[in-house]
Amino acid sequence: MTRTLGVEEEFLLLDPDTGENAPLAEKVFAGLPGELHARHRREFRHSMVEMVTDVCTTLDELRDQLLTARRETAAAARATGADLVAIGATPLAEPFREPADDARFRRIVGHYGPIAQDPAVCGCHVHVGVPSPELAVEVCTRLRGRLPVLQALAANSPFFDGAETGYASWRSIQLLRWPTMGAWPHFRSAAEYDATVRTMIASGEMMDESMMFWYSRPSANFPTVEIRVADVCLTADDTVLIAALARGMVDTAAREAQEGLPVPGIPDVLLHSAHWNAAHDGVDGTLLDPVAGRARPAWELIGETVDWVTPSLREHGDLDVVTAGLDRVRREGTGATRQRRLLGGSGSVAALLGDLAAATVAG
């Protein structure tokens, strides 16, 4: 069975002179060519642009759509005087923090207060086709201990307020102020999931089902599992790697569910620690293995994860792309590592943002 893929990427619009977030999203959307106009989404902030792919079956198709969207949107941004930058967190400052002109966005600000006025952050969400809600819930439960590896590989937000944060993914840390942000709970059925979501909405913690921000979830709009743990990736090739691994993970978890294999029990506190570890270190140190309950060299755990999904990668024709992508990350580092390397050469966060804008549209 070939599982479909779709990707949502969020980007920042930055002033090329000051490096600050530029509230120009509506002008950028107006400048998109017709064939791309249907693939943009209004985001929470005027300084954010979200572009989505169509439903894809191959990584070549996905890469072509990602690159086209990035390049055409970057050209539209330049026409407004802004740079399109694939970076997970606001690097310098965001003076204008009002939500985009949308009634629901204004309700969110009214309900959640200062949390909704934190500086903008940008993620990469991968949708993988799963035909039934019951299977989607079981897949999410089986992926609980696997997603910190994906989070570490996608880390791309080491800077905030013009300075080094000490985290590979500051976006991951900033987002923890939101209710329901974090690892998917251990649900045993779709009925248990549905009942829990209704109760959380009744409490006021969530305004509606779309405010459920767990790192994986059954999509409310499509027959997919949505993996939401990744920062927006610096390059399209980085995104393709994350999407291929996400598809492999979802497909492997679905097969294990259909075979009735046992689901490991993972204490929530260890899962939280594993995600914190991934956000802090990326792949440049250790990662906590929440199943074994011990820290391990990051690349050892990555290699074990790849072994787990290799049959699925091979079946989908993705294995060579994943192998080459991981080799590249071992040589060059994650987006966070590459940003830090650029900072060492430029001396300031503002000075490296032009290089990040170039990397955003690179082949």
PDB file of N, CA, C and O in Angstrom, residues 50 89 130 146 174 176 182 213 233 240 250-251 283 288 307 321 333 337 357:
ATOM      1  N   GLU A  50       1.964  30.555   5.179  1.00  0.00           N
ATOM      2  CA  GLU A  50       1.902  29.095   5.144  1.00  0.00           C
ATOM      3  C   GLU A  50       1.592  28.643   3.725  1.00  0.00           C
ATOM      4  O   GLU A  50       0.661  29.137   3.089  1.00  0.00           O
ATOM      5  N   ALA A  89      11.807  30.055  14.647  1.00  0.00           N
ATOM      6  CA  ALA A  89      11.386  31.036  15.654  1.00  0.00           C
ATOM      7  C   ALA A  89      11.823  32.424  15.226  1.00  0.00           C
ATOM      8  O   ALA A  89      12.799  32.586  14.487  1.00  0.00           O
ATOM      9  N   VAL A 130      -3.987   7.703   6.365  1.00  0.00           N
ATOM     10  CA  VAL A 130      -4.441   6.595   7.221  1.00  0.00           C
ATOM     11  C   VAL A 130      -5.962   6.554   7.078  1.00  0.00           C
ATOM     12  O   VAL A 130      -6.631   7.544   7.383  1.00  0.00           O
ATOM     13  N   ARG A 146       8.694   7.601  19.407  1.00  0.00           N
ATOM     14  CA  ARG A 146       9.516   7.723  18.193  1.00  0.00           C
ATOM     15  C   ARG A 146       9.734   9.163  17.745  1.00  0.00           C
ATOM     16  O   ARG A 146      10.727   9.466  17.073  1.00  0.00           O
ATOM     17  N   GLN A 174       9.227  27.467  23.273  1.00  0.00           N
ATOM     18  CA  GLN A 174       8.276  28.580  23.333  1.00  0.00           C
ATOM     19  C   GLN A 174       6.838  28.084  23.265  1.00  0.00           C
ATOM     20  O   GLN A 174       5.955  28.594  23.963  1.00  0.00           O
ATOM     21  N   LEU A 176       5.473  25.493  24.401  1.00  0.00           N
ATOM     22  CA  LEU A 176       4.971  24.754  25.563  1.00  0.00           C
ATOM     23  C   LEU A 176       4.064  25.610  26.450  1.00  0.00           C
ATOM     24  O   LEU A 176       3.395  25.078  27.347  1.00  0.00           O
ATOM     25  N   GLY A 182       2.343  19.202  23.224  1.00  0.00           N
ATOM     26  CA  GLY A 182       3.192  18.150  23.761  1.00  0.00           C
ATOM     27  C   GLY A 182       2.885  16.807  23.142  1.00  0.00           C
ATOM     28  O   GLY A 182       2.274  16.703  22.072  1.00  0.00           O
ATOM     29  N   PHE A 213      -3.016  20.482  19.998  1.00  0.00           N
ATOM     30  CA  PHE A 213      -1.706  20.713  19.401  1.00  0.00           C
ATOM     31  C   PHE A 213      -0.710  19.594  19.661  1.00  0.00           C
ATOM     32  O   PHE A 213       0.498  19.812  19.591  1.00  0.00           O
ATOM     33  N   CYS A 233      11.766  23.452   8.067  1.00  0.00           N
ATOM     34  CA  CYS A 233      13.134  23.063   7.730  1.00  0.00           C
ATOM     35  C   CYS A 233      13.813  24.130   6.875  1.00  0.00           C
ATOM     36  O   CYS A 233      13.159  24.809   6.069  1.00  0.00           O
ATOM     37  N   VAL A 240      11.939  17.138   2.774  1.00  0.00           N
ATOM     38  CA  VAL A 240      11.702  15.841   2.140  1.00  0.00           C
ATOM     39  C   VAL A 240      12.190  14.712   3.050  1.00  0.00           C
ATOM     40  O   VAL A 240      11.514  13.679   3.192  1.00  0.00           O
ATOM     41  N   VAL A 250       4.723   6.271  10.249  1.00  0.00           N
ATOM     42  CA  VAL A 250       3.280   6.037  10.272  1.00  0.00           C
ATOM     43  C   VAL A 250       2.956   4.677   9.661  1.00  0.00           C
ATOM     44  O   VAL A 250       2.161   3.898  10.210  1.00  0.00           O
ATOM     45  N   ASP A 251       3.574   4.365   8.538  1.00  0.00           N
ATOM     46  CA  ASP A 251       3.294   3.100   7.868  1.00  0.00           C
ATOM     47  C   ASP A 251       3.723   1.920   8.733  1.00  0.00           C
ATOM     48  O   ASP A 251       2.994   0.925   8.854  1.00  0.00           O
ATOM     49  N   VAL A 283      20.719  16.810  17.225  1.00  0.00           N
ATOM     50  CA  VAL A 283      21.420  15.533  17.036  1.00  0.00           C
ATOM     51  C   VAL A 283      22.874  15.628  17.458  1.00  0.00           C
ATOM     52  O   VAL A 283      23.665  14.725  17.177  1.00  0.00           O
ATOM     53  N   LEU A 288      17.294  11.044  24.744  1.00  0.00           N
ATOM     54  CA  LEU A 288      16.725  10.117  25.710  1.00  0.00           C
ATOM     55  C   LEU A 288      15.880   9.087  24.983  1.00  0.00           C
ATOM     56  O   LEU A 288      14.989   9.441  24.206  1.00  0.00           O
ATOM     57  N   ASP A 307      16.385   1.658  11.020  1.00  0.00           N
ATOM     58  CA  ASP A 307      16.242   0.202  10.871  1.00  0.00           C
ATOM     59  C   ASP A 307      14.780  -0.218  11.026  1.00  0.00           C
ATOM     60  O   ASP A 307      14.286  -1.094  10.300  1.00  0.00           O
ATOM     61  N   VAL A 321      16.748   8.065  -0.739  1.00  0.00           N
ATOM     62  CA  VAL A 321      16.636   9.488  -0.398  1.00  0.00           C
ATOM     63  C   VAL A 321      16.901   9.694   1.093  1.00  0.00           C
ATOM     64  O   VAL A 321      17.614  10.630   1.487  1.00  0.00           O
ATOM     65  N   GLY A 333      25.126  18.946   9.447  1.00  0.00           N
ATOM     66  CA  GLY A 333      24.361  19.314  10.624  1.00  0.00           C
ATOM     67  C   GLY A 333      22.910  19.620  10.305  1.00  0.00           C
ATOM     68  O   GLY A 333      22.506  19.749   9.146  1.00  0.00           O
ATOM     69  N   THR A 337      22.340  23.628  13.502  1.00  0.00           N
ATOM     70  CA  THR A 337      23.806  23.573  13.447  1.00  0.00           C
ATOM     71  C   THR A 337      24.332  24.488  12.353  1.00  0.00           C
ATOM     72  O   THR A 337      25.321  25.214  12.542  1.00  0.00           O
ATOM     73  N   ALA A 357      17.780  33.246   3.958  1.00  0.00           N
ATOM     74  CA  ALA A 357      16.801  33.453   2.882  1.00  0.00           C
ATOM     75  C   ALA A 357      17.261  32.744   1.606  1.00  0.00           C
ATOM     76  O   ALA A 357      16.450  32.152   0.881  1.00  0.00           O
TER      77      ALA A 357
END
